[in-house]
Amino acid sequence: MIFQSTEHYIASPELALAVNAAVTLEKPLLIKGEPGTGKTRLAEELAASLGTELINWQIKSTSKAQQGLYEYDAVSRLRDGQLGSERVGDINNYIKPGKLWTAFTAAKRPVLLIDEIDKADIEFPNDLLHELDRMSFDVYETGQRITAIQRPIVVITSNNERELPDAFLRRCFFHYIRFPDKDTLTQIVLAHYPTLQADLLTAALELFFDLRAVDALKKKPSTSELLDWLKLLVAEQISPAVLRDKQHQGGLMPLYGALLKNEQDLALLEKLAFMARRAGR
């Protein structure tokens, strides 16, 4: 398998190499990077390019590793027993397969996305070590062993909100998605908006990179937020001239709410804009 950029996803040579290396080694691919740099989209495009199923396990702060294997609904079984239901006789009626179970038993090799693993508690990655290593687990209530028909392609994303255990990291192939440079970002934008006016794109990218260069920003705007902003600029028919005027006259960019996501950053930009206007007098 050779993964490369797709029609709607621009992968750097380093990222494509990481994907192919992880598949060759049959190790989980651990992807880190700023929010909005396309980590989740990578798994979606990888599955689409292979013509296979994407199994998405979205991790939350309350997620437990056991949920990825299966869940046993003892409460429902107790209730059905009290009601005299015939379902009680078969314990399988109360076992719900998790995402790993689904991936292990898929007829065609799927892509299993474990999305934002760093949201869970610190024990979550360690609790998955055995299953990801051996590609099997036991269902204790039935004595059944679930073994992978074929090893799924595992993509794990992290926003770096917390450190992952060393034992877990050793079992992964790691890649950090660096924020794209101007040329790469231009390719990404054109993959989404191929008819975008060149002058508008140039002016927008200048403003966007100027904004990201402000060191004191609490949250720098991401690629996905740039795409949202460009969509709004086109919808509102904002001209390149307007963007350049805002940039040179020390004003906030139009529709800044697509790029700035907290009041501290907005206050900082307003202060910088005020200082730039005073300096220009």
CSV table of N, CA and C in Angstrom, one decimal, residues 92-215:
chain,number,residue,atom,x,y,z
A,92,ASN,N,-25.4,-13.4,25.4
A,92,ASN,CA,-25.0,-12.6,24.3
A,92,ASN,C,-25.9,-11.5,24.0
A,93,ASN,N,-27.2,-11.6,24.4
A,93,ASN,CA,-28.2,-10.5,24.2
A,93,ASN,C,-27.8,-9.3,24.9
A,94,TYR,N,-26.9,-9.4,25.9
A,94,TYR,CA,-26.6,-8.3,26.8
A,94,TYR,C,-25.1,-7.8,26.6
A,95,ILE,N,-24.5,-8.3,25.6
A,95,ILE,CA,-23.1,-7.9,25.3
A,95,ILE,C,-23.1,-7.1,24.0
A,96,LYS,N,-22.6,-5.9,24.1
A,96,LYS,CA,-22.5,-5.0,23.0
A,96,LYS,C,-21.1,-4.8,22.5
A,97,PRO,N,-20.8,-5.3,21.3
A,97,PRO,CA,-19.4,-5.1,20.8
A,97,PRO,C,-18.9,-3.7,20.7
A,98,GLY,N,-17.6,-3.5,21.1
A,98,GLY,CA,-17.1,-2.1,21.0
A,98,GLY,C,-16.4,-1.9,19.6
A,99,LYS,N,-15.7,-0.8,19.5
A,99,LYS,CA,-15.0,-0.5,18.3
A,99,LYS,C,-13.9,-1.4,17.9
A,100,LEU,N,-13.1,-1.9,18.9
A,100,LEU,CA,-12.1,-2.8,18.6
A,100,LEU,C,-12.6,-4.2,18.1
A,101,TRP,N,-13.7,-4.6,18.8
A,101,TRP,CA,-14.3,-5.9,18.4
A,101,TRP,C,-14.8,-5.8,16.9
A,102,THR,N,-15.4,-4.6,16.6
A,102,THR,CA,-15.9,-4.4,15.2
A,102,THR,C,-14.8,-4.4,14.3
A,103,ALA,N,-13.6,-3.8,14.6
A,103,ALA,CA,-12.5,-3.7,13.7
A,103,ALA,C,-11.8,-5.1,13.6
A,104,PHE,N,-11.8,-5.9,14.7
A,104,PHE,CA,-11.1,-7.2,14.6
A,104,PHE,C,-11.9,-8.2,13.8
A,105,THR,N,-13.2,-8.0,13.7
A,105,THR,CA,-14.1,-9.0,13.0
A,105,THR,C,-14.6,-8.5,11.6
A,106,ALA,N,-14.0,-7.4,11.2
A,106,ALA,CA,-14.4,-6.8,9.9
A,106,ALA,C,-14.0,-7.8,8.8
A,107,ALA,N,-14.8,-7.9,7.7
A,107,ALA,CA,-14.4,-8.8,6.6
A,107,ALA,C,-13.3,-8.3,5.8
A,108,LYS,N,-13.3,-7.0,5.7
A,108,LYS,CA,-12.2,-6.3,4.9
A,108,LYS,C,-11.4,-5.5,5.9
A,109,ARG,N,-10.1,-5.5,5.7
A,109,ARG,CA,-9.2,-4.7,6.6
A,109,ARG,C,-9.6,-3.3,6.8
A,110,PRO,N,-10.1,-2.9,8.0
A,110,PRO,CA,-10.6,-1.5,8.1
A,110,PRO,C,-9.5,-0.5,8.6
A,111,VAL,N,-9.8,0.7,8.7
A,111,VAL,CA,-9.0,1.7,9.4
A,111,VAL,C,-9.7,2.0,10.7
A,112,LEU,N,-9.0,1.8,11.8
A,112,LEU,CA,-9.6,2.1,13.1
A,112,LEU,C,-9.0,3.4,13.6
A,113,LEU,N,-9.8,4.4,13.8
A,113,LEU,CA,-9.4,5.7,14.3
A,113,LEU,C,-9.7,5.8,15.8
A,114,ILE,N,-8.7,5.9,16.6
A,114,ILE,CA,-8.8,6.2,18.0
A,114,ILE,C,-8.5,7.7,18.2
A,115,ASP,N,-9.6,8.5,18.2
A,115,ASP,CA,-9.5,10.0,18.0
A,115,ASP,C,-9.4,10.7,19.4
A,116,GLU,N,-8.3,11.5,19.5
A,116,GLU,CA,-8.0,12.3,20.7
A,116,GLU,C,-7.9,11.5,21.9
A,117,ILE,N,-6.9,10.6,21.9
A,117,ILE,CA,-6.7,9.7,23.0
A,117,ILE,C,-6.2,10.4,24.2
A,118,ASP,N,-5.7,11.6,24.1
A,118,ASP,CA,-5.2,12.3,25.3
A,118,ASP,C,-6.3,12.9,26.1
A,119,LYS,N,-7.6,12.8,25.6
A,119,LYS,CA,-8.7,13.3,26.4
A,119,LYS,C,-9.0,12.4,27.6
A,120,ALA,N,-8.7,11.1,27.4
A,120,ALA,CA,-9.0,10.1,28.5
A,120,ALA,C,-8.0,10.2,29.6
A,121,ASP,N,-8.2,9.4,30.7
A,121,ASP,CA,-7.3,9.5,31.8
A,121,ASP,C,-6.0,8.7,31.4
A,122,ILE,N,-5.0,8.9,32.3
A,122,ILE,CA,-3.6,8.4,32.0
A,122,ILE,C,-3.6,6.9,31.8
A,123,GLU,N,-4.5,6.2,32.4
A,123,GLU,CA,-4.4,4.7,32.3
A,123,GLU,C,-5.0,4.2,31.0
A,124,PHE,N,-5.8,5.0,30.3
A,124,PHE,CA,-6.5,4.5,29.1
A,124,PHE,C,-5.5,3.9,28.1
A,125,PRO,N,-4.4,4.6,27.7
A,125,PRO,CA,-3.5,4.0,26.7
A,125,PRO,C,-2.9,2.7,27.2
A,126,ASN,N,-2.5,2.6,28.5
A,126,ASN,CA,-1.9,1.4,29.0
A,126,ASN,C,-2.9,0.2,29.0
A,127,ASP,N,-4.2,0.5,29.2
A,127,ASP,CA,-5.2,-0.5,29.2
A,127,ASP,C,-5.4,-1.1,27.9
A,128,LEU,N,-4.9,-0.5,26.8
A,128,LEU,CA,-5.1,-1.0,25.5
A,128,LEU,C,-3.9,-1.7,24.9
A,129,LEU,N,-2.8,-1.7,25.7
A,129,LEU,CA,-1.5,-2.3,25.2
A,129,LEU,C,-1.7,-3.7,24.8
A,130,HIS,N,-2.2,-4.5,25.7
A,130,HIS,CA,-2.3,-6.0,25.4
A,130,HIS,C,-3.1,-6.2,24.1
A,131,GLU,N,-4.3,-5.6,24.0
A,131,GLU,CA,-5.2,-5.8,22.9
A,131,GLU,C,-4.5,-5.4,21.5
A,132,LEU,N,-3.9,-4.2,21.6
A,132,LEU,CA,-3.2,-3.7,20.4
A,132,LEU,C,-2.0,-4.5,20.0
A,133,ASP,N,-1.4,-5.1,21.0
A,133,ASP,CA,-0.2,-6.0,20.7
A,133,ASP,C,-0.6,-7.3,20.1
A,134,ARG,N,-1.5,-8.0,20.8
A,134,ARG,CA,-1.9,-9.3,20.4
A,134,ARG,C,-3.1,-9.4,19.5
A,135,MET,N,-3.8,-8.3,19.3
A,135,MET,CA,-4.9,-8.3,18.4
A,135,MET,C,-6.0,-9.3,18.8
A,136,SER,N,-6.2,-9.5,20.1
A,136,SER,CA,-7.2,-10.4,20.6
A,136,SER,C,-7.5,-10.0,22.0
A,137,PHE,N,-8.7,-10.4,22.5
A,137,PHE,CA,-9.1,-10.2,23.8
A,137,PHE,C,-10.2,-11.2,24.2
A,138,ASP,N,-10.4,-11.4,25.5
A,138,ASP,CA,-11.4,-12.4,26.0
A,138,ASP,C,-12.7,-11.7,26.4
A,139,VAL,N,-13.8,-12.4,26.1
A,139,VAL,CA,-15.1,-11.9,26.7
A,139,VAL,C,-15.3,-12.8,27.9
A,140,TYR,N,-15.1,-12.3,29.1
A,140,TYR,CA,-15.1,-13.1,30.3
A,140,TYR,C,-16.5,-13.7,30.6
A,141,GLU,N,-17.5,-13.0,30.2
A,141,GLU,CA,-18.9,-13.5,30.5
A,141,GLU,C,-19.3,-14.7,29.7
A,142,THR,N,-18.6,-14.9,28.6
A,142,THR,CA,-19.0,-16.0,27.7
A,142,THR,C,-17.8,-17.0,27.5
A,143,GLY,N,-16.6,-16.6,27.9
A,143,GLY,CA,-15.5,-17.5,27.7
A,143,GLY,C,-15.0,-17.4,26.2
A,144,GLN,N,-15.5,-16.5,25.4
A,144,GLN,CA,-15.2,-16.4,24.0
A,144,GLN,C,-13.9,-15.5,23.9
A,145,ARG,N,-13.1,-15.9,22.9
A,145,ARG,CA,-11.9,-15.1,22.6
A,145,ARG,C,-12.1,-14.5,21.2
A,146,ILE,N,-12.0,-13.2,21.1
A,146,ILE,CA,-12.1,-12.4,19.9
A,146,ILE,C,-10.7,-12.2,19.4
A,147,THR,N,-10.4,-12.7,18.2
A,147,THR,CA,-9.1,-12.5,17.6
A,147,THR,C,-9.3,-11.9,16.2
A,148,ALA,N,-8.4,-10.9,15.9
A,148,ALA,CA,-8.5,-10.2,14.7
A,148,ALA,C,-8.4,-11.1,13.5
A,149,ILE,N,-9.4,-11.0,12.5
A,149,ILE,CA,-9.3,-11.8,11.3
A,149,ILE,C,-8.1,-11.3,10.5
A,150,GLN,N,-7.8,-10.0,10.5
A,150,GLN,CA,-6.6,-9.4,10.0
A,150,GLN,C,-6.4,-8.1,10.8
A,151,ARG,N,-5.1,-7.7,10.9
A,151,ARG,CA,-4.8,-6.6,11.7
A,151,ARG,C,-5.3,-5.3,11.1
A,152,PRO,N,-6.2,-4.5,11.8
A,152,PRO,CA,-6.7,-3.3,11.2
A,152,PRO,C,-5.5,-2.2,11.2
A,153,ILE,N,-5.7,-1.3,10.3
A,153,ILE,CA,-4.8,-0.1,10.3
A,153,ILE,C,-5.3,0.8,11.3
A,154,VAL,N,-4.4,1.0,12.4
A,154,VAL,CA,-4.8,1.8,13.5
A,154,VAL,C,-4.2,3.2,13.5
A,155,VAL,N,-5.0,4.2,13.5
A,155,VAL,CA,-4.6,5.6,13.5
A,155,VAL,C,-5.0,6.2,14.9
A,156,ILE,N,-4.1,6.8,15.6
A,156,ILE,CA,-4.4,7.3,16.9
A,156,ILE,C,-4.0,8.8,16.9
A,157,THR,N,-4.9,9.7,17.2
A,157,THR,CA,-4.6,11.1,17.2
A,157,THR,C,-4.5,11.7,18.7
A,158,SER,N,-3.7,12.7,18.8
A,158,SER,CA,-3.5,13.4,20.1
A,158,SER,C,-3.3,14.9,19.8
A,159,ASN,N,-4.0,15.7,20.7
A,159,ASN,CA,-3.7,17.1,20.6
A,159,ASN,C,-2.7,17.6,21.6
A,160,ASN,N,-2.0,16.6,22.2
A,160,ASN,CA,-0.9,16.9,23.1
A,160,ASN,C,-1.4,17.6,24.4
A,161,GLU,N,-2.6,17.3,24.8
A,161,GLU,CA,-3.1,17.9,26.1
A,161,GLU,C,-2.5,17.2,27.3
A,162,ARG,N,-2.0,16.0,27.1
A,162,ARG,CA,-1.2,15.4,28.2
A,162,ARG,C,-0.2,14.4,27.6
A,163,GLU,N,0.8,14.0,28.4
A,163,GLU,CA,1.8,13.1,27.9
A,163,GLU,C,1.2,11.7,27.9
A,164,LEU,N,1.6,10.9,27.0
A,164,LEU,CA,1.2,9.5,26.9
A,164,LEU,C,2.3,8.6,27.5
A,165,PRO,N,1.9,7.5,28.1
A,165,PRO,CA,2.9,6.6,28.7
A,165,PRO,C,4.0,6.1,27.8
A,166,ASP,N,5.2,5.9,28.3
A,166,ASP,CA,6.3,5.5,27.4
A,166,ASP,C,6.1,4.1,26.8
A,167,ALA,N,5.5,3.2,27.6
A,167,ALA,CA,5.2,1.9,27.2
A,167,ALA,C,4.3,1.9,26.0
A,168,PHE,N,3.3,2.8,26.0
A,168,PHE,CA,2.4,2.9,24.8
A,168,PHE,C,3.1,3.5,23.6
A,169,LEU,N,3.9,4.6,23.9
A,169,LEU,CA,4.7,5.2,22.8
A,169,LEU,C,5.6,4.2,22.0
A,170,ARG,N,6.2,3.3,22.8
A,170,ARG,CA,7.1,2.4,22.2
A,170,ARG,C,6.4,1.5,21.1
A,171,ARG,N,5.1,1.3,21.3
A,171,ARG,CA,4.4,0.4,20.4
A,171,ARG,C,3.8,1.1,19.2
A,172,CYS,N,4.1,2.4,19.0
A,172,CYS,CA,3.5,3.2,18.0
A,172,CYS,C,4.6,3.7,17.0
A,173,PHE,N,4.2,4.0,15.8
A,173,PHE,CA,5.0,4.8,14.9
A,173,PHE,C,4.5,6.3,15.0
A,174,PHE,N,5.4,7.2,15.3
A,174,PHE,CA,5.0,8.5,15.7
A,174,PHE,C,5.2,9.5,14.5
A,175,HIS,N,4.3,10.5,14.3
A,175,HIS,CA,4.5,11.6,13.4
A,175,HIS,C,3.8,12.8,14.0
A,176,TYR,N,4.5,13.9,13.9
A,176,TYR,CA,4.0,15.2,14.3
A,176,TYR,C,3.7,16.0,13.0
A,177,ILE,N,2.4,16.4,12.9
A,177,ILE,CA,2.1,17.2,11.7
A,177,ILE,C,2.4,18.7,12.0
A,178,ARG,N,3.5,19.2,11.4
A,178,ARG,CA,3.9,20.5,11.5
A,178,ARG,C,2.9,21.4,10.8
A,179,PHE,N,2.8,22.7,11.3
A,179,PHE,CA,1.8,23.6,10.6
A,179,PHE,C,2.4,23.8,9.2
A,180,PRO,N,1.6,23.8,8.2
A,180,PRO,CA,2.0,23.9,6.8
A,180,PRO,C,2.6,25.3,6.5
A,181,ASP,N,3.6,25.3,5.6
A,181,ASP,CA,4.1,26.6,5.1
A,181,ASP,C,3.2,27.2,4.1
A,182,LYS,N,3.5,28.4,3.6
A,182,LYS,CA,2.6,29.1,2.7
A,182,LYS,C,2.3,28.3,1.5
A,183,ASP,N,3.3,27.7,0.9
A,183,ASP,CA,3.0,26.9,-0.4
A,183,ASP,C,2.1,25.7,-0.1
A,184,THR,N,2.4,25.0,0.9
A,184,THR,CA,1.6,23.8,1.2
A,184,THR,C,0.1,24.3,1.6
A,185,LEU,N,0.0,25.3,2.4
A,185,LEU,CA,-1.3,25.8,2.7
A,185,LEU,C,-2.1,26.3,1.5
A,186,THR,N,-1.4,26.8,0.5
A,186,THR,CA,-2.1,27.2,-0.7
A,186,THR,C,-2.6,26.0,-1.4
A,187,GLN,N,-1.9,24.9,-1.4
A,187,GLN,CA,-2.3,23.7,-2.1
A,187,GLN,C,-3.6,23.1,-1.3
A,188,ILE,N,-3.5,23.2,0.0
A,188,ILE,CA,-4.6,22.7,0.8
A,188,ILE,C,-5.9,23.5,0.5
A,189,VAL,N,-5.8,24.8,0.5
A,189,VAL,CA,-6.9,25.7,0.2
A,189,VAL,C,-7.5,25.4,-1.2
A,190,LEU,N,-6.6,25.3,-2.2
A,190,LEU,CA,-7.1,25.0,-3.5
A,190,LEU,C,-7.7,23.7,-3.7
A,191,ALA,N,-7.3,22.7,-2.8
A,191,ALA,CA,-7.9,21.4,-2.9
A,191,ALA,C,-9.4,21.5,-2.4
A,192,HIS,N,-9.7,22.4,-1.6
A,192,HIS,CA,-11.1,22.6,-1.1
A,192,HIS,C,-11.8,23.6,-1.9
A,193,TYR,N,-11.1,24.7,-2.4
A,193,TYR,CA,-11.8,25.8,-3.1
A,193,TYR,C,-11.0,26.0,-4.4
A,194,PRO,N,-11.1,25.1,-5.4
A,194,PRO,CA,-10.3,25.2,-6.6
A,194,PRO,C,-10.5,26.5,-7.5
A,195,THR,N,-11.7,27.1,-7.3
A,195,THR,CA,-12.0,28.3,-8.1
A,195,THR,C,-11.8,29.6,-7.3
A,196,LEU,N,-11.1,29.5,-6.2
A,196,LEU,CA,-10.9,30.7,-5.4
A,196,LEU,C,-10.0,31.7,-6.1
A,197,GLN,N,-10.4,33.0,-6.1
A,197,GLN,CA,-9.7,34.1,-6.7
A,197,GLN,C,-8.3,34.1,-6.2
A,198,ALA,N,-7.3,34.2,-7.0
A,198,ALA,CA,-5.9,34.2,-6.6
A,198,ALA,C,-5.5,35.4,-5.7
A,199,ASP,N,-6.0,36.6,-6.1
A,199,ASP,CA,-5.7,37.8,-5.3
A,199,ASP,C,-6.3,37.7,-3.9
A,200,LEU,N,-7.5,37.1,-3.8
A,200,LEU,CA,-8.1,37.0,-2.5
A,200,LEU,C,-7.3,36.0,-1.7
A,201,LEU,N,-6.9,34.9,-2.2
A,201,LEU,CA,-6.2,33.9,-1.5
A,201,LEU,C,-4.8,34.5,-1.0
A,202,THR,N,-4.1,35.2,-1.9
A,202,THR,CA,-2.9,35.8,-1.5
A,202,THR,C,-3.0,36.8,-0.3
A,203,ALA,N,-4.0,37.7,-0.4
A,203,ALA,CA,-4.3,38.7,0.6
A,203,ALA,C,-4.7,38.0,1.9
A,204,ALA,N,-5.5,37.0,1.8
A,204,ALA,CA,-6.0,36.3,3.0
A,204,ALA,C,-4.9,35.6,3.7
A,205,LEU,N,-4.0,34.9,3.0
A,205,LEU,CA,-2.9,34.2,3.6
A,205,LEU,C,-1.9,35.1,4.2
A,206,GLU,N,-1.7,36.3,3.7
A,206,GLU,CA,-0.8,37.3,4.3
A,206,GLU,C,-1.4,37.7,5.7
A,207,LEU,N,-2.7,38.0,5.7
A,207,LEU,CA,-3.3,38.3,7.0
A,207,LEU,C,-3.3,37.2,8.0
A,208,PHE,N,-3.5,36.0,7.5
A,208,PHE,CA,-3.6,34.8,8.3
A,208,PHE,C,-2.2,34.5,8.9
A,209,PHE,N,-1.1,34.6,8.2
A,209,PHE,CA,0.2,34.3,8.7
A,209,PHE,C,0.7,35.4,9.6
A,210,ASP,N,0.3,36.7,9.3
A,210,ASP,CA,0.5,37.8,10.2
A,210,ASP,C,-0.1,37.5,11.6
A,211,LEU,N,-1.3,37.0,11.6
A,211,LEU,CA,-2.1,36.7,12.8
A,211,LEU,C,-1.4,35.6,13.6
A,212,ARG,N,-1.0,34.6,12.9
A,212,ARG,CA,-0.3,33.4,13.6
A,212,ARG,C,1.1,33.9,14.1
A,213,ALA,N,1.7,34.9,13.6
A,213,ALA,CA,3.0,35.4,14.0
A,213,ALA,C,2.9,36.2,15.3
A,214,VAL,N,1.7,36.5,15.8
A,214,VAL,CA,1.6,37.2,17.1
A,214,VAL,C,1.8,36.3,18.2
A,215,ASP,N,2.9,36.4,18.9
A,215,ASP,CA,3.4,35.5,19.9
A,215,ASP,C,2.4,35.3,21.0
